[in-house]
């Protein structure tokens, strides 16, 4: 199944890295500067929403746990299971990547990254209403309006459940509690 993730707000696909003298929180990007979102990270969000969905639709906790283990495995268990869901990384379409590469050329990683993302600056405000000293932070955000694509591998009998769970996922990425990462997920094939 192919999934489209449309960014309805700016999103932070956090890499966990910072740029000395620049960004305190950088985004995941490939060798050409194209942002992407890890399939494994998305699977964690999917796991949380699937548990909620099954709790709403199934009465017995044992059935929920069995279904969760069958489709998502157990944390830290990398054994091969033919029923287990596998998400590829969310990336821009090949067409968009080719068009940008044709326009900017290879070796322009930072130009590509700057075209698809922006730097946001944040600061903390003290209880007295003034800026807290040393609280200035910068974060790179992927621009809203972009579409990212992933493939999910699942059994045909599980496709309907996967579609239902995907329909309830509304937020991804880092800093969701600050309004970043609102998305719309659509199964396109």
PDB file of N, CA, C and O in Angstrom, residues 68-117:
ATOM      1  N   UNK A  68      -1.680  -6.377  18.543  1.00  0.00           N
ATOM      2  CA  UNK A  68      -0.535  -5.454  18.559  1.00  0.00           C
ATOM      3  C   UNK A  68       0.770  -6.226  18.334  1.00  0.00           C
ATOM      4  O   UNK A  68       1.602  -5.817  17.529  1.00  0.00           O
ATOM      5  N   UNK A  69       0.945  -7.337  19.038  1.00  0.00           N
ATOM      6  CA  UNK A  69       2.172  -8.129  18.897  1.00  0.00           C
ATOM      7  C   UNK A  69       2.288  -8.721  17.496  1.00  0.00           C
ATOM      8  O   UNK A  69       3.370  -8.744  16.922  1.00  0.00           O
ATOM      9  N   UNK A  70       1.183  -9.188  16.953  1.00  0.00           N
ATOM     10  CA  UNK A  70       1.218  -9.798  15.619  1.00  0.00           C
ATOM     11  C   UNK A  70       1.604  -8.786  14.554  1.00  0.00           C
ATOM     12  O   UNK A  70       2.434  -9.062  13.695  1.00  0.00           O
ATOM     13  N   UNK A  71       1.014  -7.593  14.608  1.00  0.00           N
ATOM     14  CA  UNK A  71       1.245  -6.603  13.541  1.00  0.00           C
ATOM     15  C   UNK A  71       2.459  -5.712  13.760  1.00  0.00           C
ATOM     16  O   UNK A  71       3.053  -5.232  12.806  1.00  0.00           O
ATOM     17  N   UNK A  72       2.820  -5.460  15.010  1.00  0.00           N
ATOM     18  CA  UNK A  72       3.895  -4.501  15.277  1.00  0.00           C
ATOM     19  C   UNK A  72       5.077  -5.096  16.020  1.00  0.00           C
ATOM     20  O   UNK A  72       6.102  -4.441  16.173  1.00  0.00           O
ATOM     21  N   UNK A  73       4.942  -6.328  16.482  1.00  0.00           N
ATOM     22  CA  UNK A  73       6.021  -6.941  17.239  1.00  0.00           C
ATOM     23  C   UNK A  73       6.071  -6.386  18.650  1.00  0.00           C
ATOM     24  O   UNK A  73       5.197  -5.651  19.083  1.00  0.00           O
ATOM     25  N   UNK A  74       7.115  -6.742  19.338  1.00  0.00           N
ATOM     26  CA  UNK A  74       7.328  -6.280  20.706  1.00  0.00           C
ATOM     27  C   UNK A  74       8.528  -5.351  20.669  1.00  0.00           C
ATOM     28  O   UNK A  74       9.495  -5.599  19.941  1.00  0.00           O
ATOM     29  N   UNK A  75       8.500  -4.272  21.440  1.00  0.00           N
ATOM     30  CA  UNK A  75       9.635  -3.346  21.483  1.00  0.00           C
ATOM     31  C   UNK A  75      10.932  -4.112  21.686  1.00  0.00           C
ATOM     32  O   UNK A  75      11.044  -4.945  22.582  1.00  0.00           O
ATOM     33  N   UNK A  76      11.909  -3.827  20.840  1.00  0.00           N
ATOM     34  CA  UNK A  76      13.214  -4.470  20.946  1.00  0.00           C
ATOM     35  C   UNK A  76      13.285  -5.832  20.287  1.00  0.00           C
ATOM     36  O   UNK A  76      14.337  -6.462  20.256  1.00  0.00           O
ATOM     37  N   UNK A  77      12.177  -6.341  19.723  1.00  0.00           N
ATOM     38  CA  UNK A  77      12.157  -7.647  19.073  1.00  0.00           C
ATOM     39  C   UNK A  77      12.224  -7.450  17.558  1.00  0.00           C
ATOM     40  O   UNK A  77      11.259  -7.012  16.945  1.00  0.00           O
ATOM     41  N   UNK A  78      13.369  -7.756  16.971  1.00  0.00           N
ATOM     42  CA  UNK A  78      13.546  -7.573  15.535  1.00  0.00           C
ATOM     43  C   UNK A  78      13.417  -8.877  14.751  1.00  0.00           C
ATOM     44  O   UNK A  78      13.859  -8.972  13.621  1.00  0.00           O
ATOM     45  N   UNK A  79      12.848  -9.910  15.350  1.00  0.00           N
ATOM     46  CA  UNK A  79      12.694 -11.173  14.646  1.00  0.00           C
ATOM     47  C   UNK A  79      11.734 -10.994  13.471  1.00  0.00           C
ATOM     48  O   UNK A  79      10.816 -10.179  13.511  1.00  0.00           O
ATOM     49  N   UNK A  80      11.989 -11.747  12.445  1.00  0.00           N
ATOM     50  CA  UNK A  80      11.153 -11.657  11.247  1.00  0.00           C
ATOM     51  C   UNK A  80       9.805 -12.314  11.493  1.00  0.00           C
ATOM     52  O   UNK A  80       9.731 -13.436  11.966  1.00  0.00           O
ATOM     53  N   UNK A  81       8.760 -11.609  11.162  1.00  0.00           N
ATOM     54  CA  UNK A  81       7.392 -12.083  11.323  1.00  0.00           C
ATOM     55  C   UNK A  81       6.670 -11.690  10.040  1.00  0.00           C
ATOM     56  O   UNK A  81       6.587 -10.508   9.717  1.00  0.00           O
ATOM     57  N   UNK A  82       6.157 -12.635   9.287  1.00  0.00           N
ATOM     58  CA  UNK A  82       5.517 -12.301   8.005  1.00  0.00           C
ATOM     59  C   UNK A  82       4.276 -11.415   8.139  1.00  0.00           C
ATOM     60  O   UNK A  82       3.901 -10.740   7.201  1.00  0.00           O
ATOM     61  N   UNK A  83       3.656 -11.391   9.313  1.00  0.00           N
ATOM     62  CA  UNK A  83       2.468 -10.553   9.535  1.00  0.00           C
ATOM     63  C   UNK A  83       2.833  -9.113   9.904  1.00  0.00           C
ATOM     64  O   UNK A  83       1.989  -8.223   9.865  1.00  0.00           O
ATOM     65  N   UNK A  84       4.066  -8.890  10.302  1.00  0.00           N
ATOM     66  CA  UNK A  84       4.492  -7.605  10.863  1.00  0.00           C
ATOM     67  C   UNK A  84       4.448  -6.492   9.811  1.00  0.00           C
ATOM     68  O   UNK A  84       4.906  -6.654   8.688  1.00  0.00           O
ATOM     69  N   UNK A  85       3.908  -5.341  10.217  1.00  0.00           N
ATOM     70  CA  UNK A  85       3.853  -4.176   9.333  1.00  0.00           C
ATOM     71  C   UNK A  85       5.247  -3.591   9.164  1.00  0.00           C
ATOM     72  O   UNK A  85       6.012  -3.503  10.121  1.00  0.00           O
ATOM     73  N   UNK A  86       5.553  -3.177   7.944  1.00  0.00           N
ATOM     74  CA  UNK A  86       6.834  -2.533   7.658  1.00  0.00           C
ATOM     75  C   UNK A  86       6.540  -1.253   6.888  1.00  0.00           C
ATOM     76  O   UNK A  86       5.889  -1.293   5.832  1.00  0.00           O
ATOM     77  N   UNK A  87       7.009  -0.115   7.417  1.00  0.00           N
ATOM     78  CA  UNK A  87       6.843   1.185   6.759  1.00  0.00           C
ATOM     79  C   UNK A  87       8.185   1.618   6.184  1.00  0.00           C
ATOM     80  O   UNK A  87       9.191   1.612   6.901  1.00  0.00           O
ATOM     81  N   UNK A  88       8.188   2.006   4.921  1.00  0.00           N
ATOM     82  CA  UNK A  88       9.399   2.605   4.361  1.00  0.00           C
ATOM     83  C   UNK A  88       9.473   4.055   4.829  1.00  0.00           C
ATOM     84  O   UNK A  88       8.493   4.607   5.335  1.00  0.00           O
ATOM     85  N   UNK A  89      10.635   4.688   4.647  1.00  0.00           N
ATOM     86  CA  UNK A  89      10.768   6.097   4.994  1.00  0.00           C
ATOM     87  C   UNK A  89       9.831   6.939   4.139  1.00  0.00           C
ATOM     88  O   UNK A  89       9.573   6.615   2.975  1.00  0.00           O
ATOM     89  N   UNK A  90       9.321   8.036   4.700  1.00  0.00           N
ATOM     90  CA  UNK A  90       8.500   8.989   3.954  1.00  0.00           C
ATOM     91  C   UNK A  90       9.446   9.948   3.226  1.00  0.00           C
ATOM     92  O   UNK A  90      10.262  10.623   3.863  1.00  0.00           O
ATOM     93  N   UNK A  91       9.346   9.993   1.904  1.00  0.00           N
ATOM     94  CA  UNK A  91      10.213  10.842   1.087  1.00  0.00           C
ATOM     95  C   UNK A  91       9.372  11.615   0.073  1.00  0.00           C
ATOM     96  O   UNK A  91       8.219  11.255  -0.199  1.00  0.00           O
ATOM     97  N   UNK A  92       9.962  12.647  -0.486  1.00  0.00           N
ATOM     98  CA  UNK A  92       9.314  13.360  -1.587  1.00  0.00           C
ATOM     99  C   UNK A  92       9.250  12.437  -2.793  1.00  0.00           C
ATOM    100  O   UNK A  92      10.041  11.494  -2.908  1.00  0.00           O
ATOM    101  N   UNK A  93       8.344  12.705  -3.721  1.00  0.00           N
ATOM    102  CA  UNK A  93       8.223  11.859  -4.905  1.00  0.00           C
ATOM    103  C   UNK A  93       9.485  11.959  -5.757  1.00  0.00           C
ATOM    104  O   UNK A  93      10.202  12.970  -5.723  1.00  0.00           O
ATOM    105  N   UNK A  94       9.749  10.919  -6.519  1.00  0.00           N
ATOM    106  CA  UNK A  94      10.910  10.929  -7.415  1.00  0.00           C
ATOM    107  C   UNK A  94      10.824  12.081  -8.407  1.00  0.00           C
ATOM    108  O   UNK A  94      11.835  12.708  -8.723  1.00  0.00           O
ATOM    109  N   UNK A  95       9.619  12.384  -8.883  1.00  0.00           N
ATOM    110  CA  UNK A  95       9.443  13.475  -9.843  1.00  0.00           C
ATOM    111  C   UNK A  95       9.876  14.809  -9.238  1.00  0.00           C
ATOM    112  O   UNK A  95      10.622  15.570  -9.858  1.00  0.00           O
ATOM    113  N   UNK A  96       9.418  15.099  -8.033  1.00  0.00           N
ATOM    114  CA  UNK A  96       9.781  16.363  -7.369  1.00  0.00           C
ATOM    115  C   UNK A  96      11.284  16.407  -7.137  1.00  0.00           C
ATOM    116  O   UNK A  96      11.936  17.421  -7.389  1.00  0.00           O
ATOM    117  N   UNK A  97      11.855  15.326  -6.679  1.00  0.00           N
ATOM    118  CA  UNK A  97      13.302  15.279  -6.442  1.00  0.00           C
ATOM    119  C   UNK A  97      14.071  15.542  -7.736  1.00  0.00           C
ATOM    120  O   UNK A  97      15.028  16.320  -7.750  1.00  0.00           O
ATOM    121  N   UNK A  98      13.647  14.913  -8.818  1.00  0.00           N
ATOM    122  CA  UNK A  98      14.331  15.100 -10.108  1.00  0.00           C
ATOM    123  C   UNK A  98      14.221  16.538 -10.591  1.00  0.00           C
ATOM    124  O   UNK A  98      15.198  17.104 -11.104  1.00  0.00           O
ATOM    125  N   UNK A  99      13.050  17.143 -10.425  1.00  0.00           N
ATOM    126  CA  UNK A  99      12.866  18.527 -10.865  1.00  0.00           C
ATOM    127  C   UNK A  99      13.752  19.483 -10.068  1.00  0.00           C
ATOM    128  O   UNK A  99      14.355  20.398 -10.635  1.00  0.00           O
ATOM    129  N   UNK A 100      13.825  19.282  -8.774  1.00  0.00           N
ATOM    130  CA  UNK A 100      14.667  20.138  -7.934  1.00  0.00           C
ATOM    131  C   UNK A 100      16.138  19.928  -8.272  1.00  0.00           C
ATOM    132  O   UNK A 100      16.899  20.892  -8.393  1.00  0.00           O
ATOM    133  N   UNK A 101      16.543  18.692  -8.464  1.00  0.00           N
ATOM    134  CA  UNK A 101      17.943  18.413  -8.812  1.00  0.00           C
ATOM    135  C   UNK A 101      18.294  19.012 -10.169  1.00  0.00           C
ATOM    136  O   UNK A 101      19.391  19.535 -10.347  1.00  0.00           O
ATOM    137  N   UNK A 102      17.363  18.973 -11.118  1.00  0.00           N
ATOM    138  CA  UNK A 102      17.616  19.565 -12.439  1.00  0.00           C
ATOM    139  C   UNK A 102      17.756  21.081 -12.336  1.00  0.00           C
ATOM    140  O   UNK A 102      18.563  21.690 -13.037  1.00  0.00           O
ATOM    141  N   UNK A 103      16.980  21.685 -11.456  1.00  0.00           N
ATOM    142  CA  UNK A 103      17.019  23.142 -11.271  1.00  0.00           C
ATOM    143  C   UNK A 103      18.270  23.590 -10.520  1.00  0.00           C
ATOM    144  O   UNK A 103      18.903  24.570 -10.885  1.00  0.00           O
ATOM    145  N   UNK A 104      18.615  22.864  -9.453  1.00  0.00           N
ATOM    146  CA  UNK A 104      19.707  23.310  -8.581  1.00  0.00           C
ATOM    147  C   UNK A 104      21.023  22.599  -8.825  1.00  0.00           C
ATOM    148  O   UNK A 104      22.070  23.095  -8.446  1.00  0.00           O
ATOM    149  N   UNK A 105      20.961  21.406  -9.391  1.00  0.00           N
ATOM    150  CA  UNK A 105      22.181  20.652  -9.640  1.00  0.00           C
ATOM    151  C   UNK A 105      22.621  19.862  -8.428  1.00  0.00           C
ATOM    152  O   UNK A 105      22.211  20.122  -7.294  1.00  0.00           O
ATOM    153  N   UNK A 106      23.467  18.884  -8.680  1.00  0.00           N
ATOM    154  CA  UNK A 106      23.995  18.045  -7.609  1.00  0.00           C
ATOM    155  C   UNK A 106      25.011  18.853  -6.807  1.00  0.00           C
ATOM    156  O   UNK A 106      25.620  19.782  -7.298  1.00  0.00           O
ATOM    157  N   UNK A 107      25.199  18.493  -5.560  1.00  0.00           N
ATOM    158  CA  UNK A 107      26.166  19.187  -4.726  1.00  0.00           C
ATOM    159  C   UNK A 107      25.643  20.476  -4.110  1.00  0.00           C
ATOM    160  O   UNK A 107      26.408  21.260  -3.576  1.00  0.00           O
ATOM    161  N   UNK A 108      24.355  20.699  -4.187  1.00  0.00           N
ATOM    162  CA  UNK A 108      23.745  21.914  -3.637  1.00  0.00           C
ATOM    163  C   UNK A 108      22.871  21.572  -2.433  1.00  0.00           C
ATOM    164  O   UNK A 108      21.760  22.068  -2.298  1.00  0.00           O
ATOM    165  N   UNK A 109      23.381  20.727  -1.559  1.00  0.00           N
ATOM    166  CA  UNK A 109      22.614  20.227  -0.423  1.00  0.00           C
ATOM    167  C   UNK A 109      21.927  21.348   0.365  1.00  0.00           C
ATOM    168  O   UNK A 109      20.751  21.267   0.669  1.00  0.00           O
ATOM    169  N   UNK A 110      22.660  22.403   0.678  1.00  0.00           N
ATOM    170  CA  UNK A 110      22.088  23.448   1.529  1.00  0.00           C
ATOM    171  C   UNK A 110      21.073  24.304   0.775  1.00  0.00           C
ATOM    172  O   UNK A 110      20.126  24.799   1.378  1.00  0.00           O
ATOM    173  N   UNK A 111      21.227  24.429  -0.531  1.00  0.00           N
ATOM    174  CA  UNK A 111      20.209  25.146  -1.316  1.00  0.00           C
ATOM    175  C   UNK A 111      18.907  24.350  -1.347  1.00  0.00           C
ATOM    176  O   UNK A 111      17.826  24.916  -1.234  1.00  0.00           O
ATOM    177  N   UNK A 112      19.020  23.046  -1.528  1.00  0.00           N
ATOM    178  CA  UNK A 112      17.836  22.175  -1.537  1.00  0.00           C
ATOM    179  C   UNK A 112      17.150  22.248  -0.182  1.00  0.00           C
ATOM    180  O   UNK A 112      15.938  22.457  -0.090  1.00  0.00           O
ATOM    181  N   UNK A 113      17.927  22.107   0.883  1.00  0.00           N
ATOM    182  CA  UNK A 113      17.365  22.144   2.230  1.00  0.00           C
ATOM    183  C   UNK A 113      16.688  23.490   2.508  1.00  0.00           C
ATOM    184  O   UNK A 113      15.595  23.541   3.064  1.00  0.00           O
ATOM    185  N   UNK A 114      17.313  24.589   2.094  1.00  0.00           N
ATOM    186  CA  UNK A 114      16.732  25.914   2.312  1.00  0.00           C
ATOM    187  C   UNK A 114      15.462  26.132   1.495  1.00  0.00           C
ATOM    188  O   UNK A 114      14.568  26.865   1.920  1.00  0.00           O
ATOM    189  N   UNK A 115      15.355  25.481   0.336  1.00  0.00           N
ATOM    190  CA  UNK A 115      14.162  25.626  -0.495  1.00  0.00           C
ATOM    191  C   UNK A 115      12.957  24.885   0.095  1.00  0.00           C
ATOM    192  O   UNK A 115      11.815  25.267  -0.158  1.00  0.00           O
ATOM    193  N   UNK A 116      13.212  23.859   0.878  1.00  0.00           N
ATOM    194  CA  UNK A 116      12.136  23.004   1.391  1.00  0.00           C
ATOM    195  C   UNK A 116      11.865  23.174   2.883  1.00  0.00           C
ATOM    196  O   UNK A 116      10.947  22.555   3.422  1.00  0.00           O
ATOM    197  N   UNK A 117      12.661  24.009   3.543  1.00  0.00           N
ATOM    198  CA  UNK A 117      12.498  24.185   4.983  1.00  0.00           C
ATOM    199  C   UNK A 117      12.889  25.597   5.390  1.00  0.00           C
ATOM    200  O   UNK A 117      13.490  26.335   4.614  1.00  0.00           O
TER     201      UNK A 117
END
